Amino acid sequence: MDAKGEVAGLLLAAGGGRRLGGRPKALLPYGERPLVEHAVAVLREGGCGPVHVVLGAAAAEVRERADLTGCVVVENPHWAEGMGSSLRAGLASLAAARDRPSATVIGLVDQPGVTGAAVARVIDAARQGDDMVSSLVSAMYDGRRGHPVLIGASRWAGVAMSAGEDRGARTYLREHAEQTVLVECGDISDHTDIDTPADLRLLAEAAQRATKR
């Protein structure tokens, strides 16, 4: 059993926030800091070692304003094509790492309610399996698949090939549903996306919940 391999975090934070009036999602405020910092902290809190962060919209401003110390920052020049291009860029960065991790947990910057506890639960489920490098684990919310998602290194090439536009890993997970371990996380996490101005209230709500934990 390969249950001791290192798990890296992969944060997709390239979105330009088109439906938010062009406000890059990485720079949305979470408390007094950019949201991207919170998302990185969640992956680390959940047990990820290195964290690779894919930037796109306003990448130079994100680098300037956000503290991404210790992260591997990947700039995706094709970010406007959708999440699939950012996922491919991030997986390529992980695959090229000197100390290649056994698996990665994928997180989305626009889900401030996702918790480190959910990341830890997904990683723990993968460690219960027979082979970390071929593992496939997804958080589940009331019976529906969501993030975070853990993907073993042997699957990265397949995921990258199937990713397109805004699909991300969705197609691959659907095609490999029987091999995917689903872990209910609705009791400890909220995977609601921030897509519209009305959703911005989720930032303050998530920050308030975090202070109570």
Short mmCIF file of C-alpha atoms in Angstrom, two decimals:
data_model
loop_
_atom_site.label_atom_id
_atom_site.label_comp_id
_atom_site.label_asym_id
_atom_site.label_seq_id
_atom_site.Cartn_x
_atom_site.Cartn_y
_atom_site.Cartn_z
CA MET A 1 0.00 0.00 0.00
CA ASP A 2 1.35 3.39 -1.01
CA ALA A 3 -0.34 5.48 1.65
CA LYS A 4 2.61 7.64 2.69
CA GLY A 5 3.19 9.57 -0.51
CA GLU A 6 3.18 13.34 -0.34
CA VAL A 7 0.00 15.13 -1.38
CA ALA A 8 0.33 18.51 -3.04
CA GLY A 9 -2.30 21.20 -3.27
CA LEU A 10 -3.37 22.62 -6.62
CA LEU A 11 -5.32 25.87 -6.39
CA LEU A 12 -7.05 27.14 -9.51
CA ALA A 13 -7.15 30.92 -9.05
CA ALA A 14 -6.99 32.32 -12.57
CA GLY A 15 -10.59 33.45 -13.07
CA GLY A 16 -11.30 37.00 -14.16
CA GLY A 17 -14.72 37.26 -12.51
CA ARG A 18 -16.58 38.20 -15.69
CA ARG A 19 -19.96 38.03 -13.93
CA LEU A 20 -18.49 40.04 -11.05
CA GLY A 21 -17.78 42.99 -13.28
CA GLY A 22 -14.25 41.86 -14.09
CA ARG A 23 -13.01 41.55 -10.51
CA PRO A 24 -10.33 38.82 -10.41
CA LYS A 25 -11.52 36.17 -7.98
CA ALA A 26 -8.08 35.71 -6.41
CA LEU A 27 -8.23 39.31 -5.16
CA LEU A 28 -11.70 39.26 -3.66
CA PRO A 29 -11.50 40.27 0.02
CA TYR A 30 -11.55 37.59 2.68
CA GLY A 31 -11.34 39.50 5.91
CA GLU A 32 -8.56 41.98 5.30
CA ARG A 33 -6.57 39.82 2.88
CA PRO A 34 -7.03 38.53 -0.69
CA LEU A 35 -9.14 35.41 -1.03
CA VAL A 36 -6.29 33.49 -2.67
CA GLU A 37 -4.36 33.53 0.62
CA HIS A 38 -7.28 31.93 2.45
CA ALA A 39 -7.62 29.23 -0.22
CA VAL A 40 -3.92 28.37 0.06
CA ALA A 41 -4.21 28.19 3.85
CA VAL A 42 -7.15 25.77 3.57
CA LEU A 43 -5.11 23.35 1.45
CA ARG A 44 -2.19 23.54 3.88
CA GLU A 45 -4.45 23.14 6.91
CA GLY A 46 -5.91 20.01 5.33
CA GLY A 47 -2.53 18.35 4.98
CA CYS A 48 -1.18 19.34 1.58
CA GLY A 49 2.58 19.77 1.32
CA PRO A 50 3.61 22.02 -1.55
CA VAL A 51 0.86 24.16 -3.02
CA HIS A 52 0.86 25.10 -6.70
CA VAL A 53 -1.26 28.17 -7.47
CA VAL A 54 -2.44 28.85 -11.01
CA LEU A 55 -2.92 32.55 -11.73
CA GLY A 56 -4.30 34.22 -14.82
CA ALA A 57 -6.37 37.40 -14.63
CA ALA A 58 -4.37 40.26 -13.10
CA ALA A 59 -1.56 37.83 -12.28
CA ALA A 60 0.99 40.58 -11.67
CA GLU A 61 -1.36 42.36 -9.26
CA VAL A 62 -2.09 39.11 -7.42
CA ARG A 63 1.63 38.47 -7.01
CA GLU A 64 2.06 42.01 -5.66
CA ARG A 65 -0.85 42.06 -3.24
CA ALA A 66 -1.09 38.46 -2.02
CA ASP A 67 1.41 36.63 0.17
CA LEU A 68 2.09 33.41 -1.70
CA THR A 69 5.30 32.59 0.14
CA GLY A 70 6.25 28.94 -0.25
CA CYS A 71 3.84 28.37 -3.14
CA VAL A 72 4.77 27.39 -6.66
CA VAL A 73 3.10 30.08 -8.75
CA VAL A 74 2.07 29.10 -12.26
CA GLU A 75 0.86 31.75 -14.69
CA ASN A 76 -1.61 30.55 -17.28
CA PRO A 77 -1.61 32.87 -20.33
CA HIS A 78 -4.67 31.04 -21.66
CA TRP A 79 -6.79 31.51 -18.54
CA ALA A 80 -9.62 33.16 -20.49
CA GLU A 81 -10.24 29.85 -22.27
CA GLY A 82 -11.66 28.45 -19.03
CA MET A 83 -10.85 26.25 -16.08
CA GLY A 84 -9.59 23.39 -18.23
CA SER A 85 -6.55 25.35 -19.39
CA SER A 86 -5.67 26.25 -15.80
CA LEU A 87 -6.04 22.64 -14.68
CA ARG A 88 -3.70 21.51 -17.46
CA ALA A 89 -1.16 24.18 -16.50
CA GLY A 90 -1.28 23.18 -12.85
CA LEU A 91 -0.96 19.46 -13.53
CA ALA A 92 2.00 20.12 -15.83
CA SER A 93 3.69 22.07 -13.04
CA LEU A 94 3.12 19.23 -10.58
CA ALA A 95 4.42 16.63 -13.03
CA ALA A 96 7.58 18.65 -13.60
CA ALA A 97 8.33 19.07 -9.89
CA ARG A 98 11.69 17.72 -8.73
CA ASP A 99 10.00 15.80 -5.92
CA ARG A 100 6.87 14.68 -7.71
CA PRO A 101 4.00 14.17 -5.25
CA SER A 102 1.94 11.01 -5.24
CA ALA A 103 -1.33 12.90 -5.57
CA THR A 104 -2.82 16.37 -5.60
CA VAL A 105 -5.89 17.94 -4.03
CA ILE A 106 -7.57 20.40 -6.37
CA GLY A 107 -9.20 23.45 -4.84
CA LEU A 108 -11.05 26.39 -6.40
CA VAL A 109 -10.37 29.93 -5.22
CA ASP A 110 -14.04 30.94 -5.50
CA GLN A 111 -15.30 28.50 -2.87
CA PRO A 112 -14.49 30.25 0.43
CA GLY A 113 -16.69 27.87 2.42
CA VAL A 114 -14.54 24.82 1.67
CA THR A 115 -12.60 23.92 4.80
CA GLY A 116 -9.32 22.36 5.74
CA ALA A 117 -11.33 19.63 7.46
CA ALA A 118 -12.85 18.67 4.10
CA VAL A 119 -9.40 18.55 2.50
CA ALA A 120 -8.16 16.34 5.35
CA ARG A 121 -11.16 14.02 5.02
CA VAL A 122 -10.54 13.56 1.29
CA ILE A 123 -6.83 12.87 1.84
CA ASP A 124 -7.61 10.40 4.62
CA ALA A 125 -9.96 8.51 2.31
CA ALA A 126 -7.19 8.24 -0.29
CA ARG A 127 -4.75 6.94 2.30
CA GLN A 128 -7.17 4.13 3.10
CA GLY A 129 -6.82 2.82 -0.45
CA ASP A 130 -4.26 0.48 -1.94
CA ASP A 131 -2.28 2.92 -4.07
CA MET A 132 -2.11 6.67 -3.59
CA VAL A 133 -0.77 7.35 -7.08
CA SER A 134 -3.87 5.88 -8.71
CA SER A 135 -6.37 7.23 -6.19
CA LEU A 136 -9.42 9.23 -7.14
CA VAL A 137 -11.43 10.82 -4.32
CA SER A 138 -14.07 13.52 -4.42
CA ALA A 139 -15.94 15.40 -1.74
CA MET A 140 -19.69 14.98 -1.90
CA TYR A 141 -22.43 17.36 -0.80
CA ASP A 142 -25.91 15.93 -0.29
CA GLY A 143 -25.24 13.22 -2.83
CA ARG A 144 -23.57 15.43 -5.45
CA ARG A 145 -19.88 15.48 -6.27
CA GLY A 146 -17.93 18.66 -5.47
CA HIS A 147 -14.56 20.00 -4.34
CA PRO A 148 -12.01 19.30 -3.04
CA VAL A 149 -10.99 16.51 -5.39
CA LEU A 150 -7.90 14.31 -4.98
CA ILE A 151 -6.26 12.84 -8.06
CA GLY A 152 -3.36 10.40 -7.99
CA ALA A 153 -0.30 11.17 -10.11
CA SER A 154 -0.84 8.26 -12.50
CA ARG A 155 -4.13 9.89 -13.56
CA TRP A 156 -2.88 13.41 -14.25
CA ALA A 157 -2.20 12.87 -17.95
CA GLY A 158 -5.68 11.43 -18.48
CA VAL A 159 -7.31 14.27 -16.58
CA ALA A 160 -5.36 16.84 -18.58
CA MET A 161 -6.41 15.26 -21.86
CA SER A 162 -10.09 15.29 -20.91
CA ALA A 163 -10.09 18.85 -19.52
CA GLY A 164 -11.61 21.46 -21.79
CA GLU A 165 -13.00 24.96 -21.41
CA ASP A 166 -14.87 25.09 -18.08
CA ARG A 167 -15.16 21.35 -17.58
CA GLY A 168 -12.03 20.91 -15.49
CA ALA A 169 -11.84 17.31 -14.24
CA ARG A 170 -15.60 16.80 -14.50
CA THR A 171 -15.51 14.65 -17.63
CA TYR A 172 -12.76 12.41 -16.29
CA LEU A 173 -14.56 11.91 -12.99
CA ARG A 174 -17.79 11.07 -14.75
CA GLU A 175 -16.02 8.53 -16.99
CA HIS A 176 -14.34 6.96 -13.95
CA ALA A 177 -17.25 7.18 -11.56
CA GLU A 178 -16.93 3.54 -10.49
CA GLN A 179 -13.32 4.14 -9.42
CA THR A 180 -14.02 7.37 -7.57
CA VAL A 181 -14.34 7.28 -3.79
CA LEU A 182 -17.00 9.75 -2.65
CA VAL A 183 -16.68 11.34 0.77
CA GLU A 184 -19.58 13.28 2.28
CA CYS A 185 -18.37 16.71 3.43
CA GLY A 186 -21.59 18.68 3.70
CA ASP A 187 -21.40 18.55 7.50
CA ILE A 188 -18.06 20.37 7.60
CA SER A 189 -17.80 22.35 4.37
CA ASP A 190 -19.71 24.46 1.84
CA HIS A 191 -18.73 24.29 -1.81
CA THR A 192 -20.91 27.16 -3.06
CA ASP A 193 -19.20 29.20 -5.80
CA ILE A 194 -18.90 32.96 -5.90
CA ASP A 195 -20.06 33.83 -9.42
CA THR A 196 -22.29 36.92 -9.18
CA PRO A 197 -22.40 40.11 -7.07
CA ALA A 198 -25.16 38.53 -4.98
CA ASP A 199 -22.74 35.76 -4.01
CA LEU A 200 -20.23 38.16 -2.47
CA ARG A 201 -22.03 37.85 0.87
CA LEU A 202 -20.54 34.35 1.06
CA LEU A 203 -17.12 35.88 1.70
CA ALA A 204 -18.20 37.49 4.96
CA GLU A 205 -20.26 34.46 5.97
CA ALA A 206 -17.34 32.09 5.40
CA ALA A 207 -14.97 34.35 7.33
CA GLN A 208 -17.41 34.49 10.26
CA ARG A 209 -17.74 30.71 10.36
CA ALA A 210 -13.96 30.35 10.29
CA THR A 211 -13.55 32.56 13.34
CA LYS A 212 -16.00 30.37 15.27
CA ARG A 213 -14.19 27.10 14.53
#
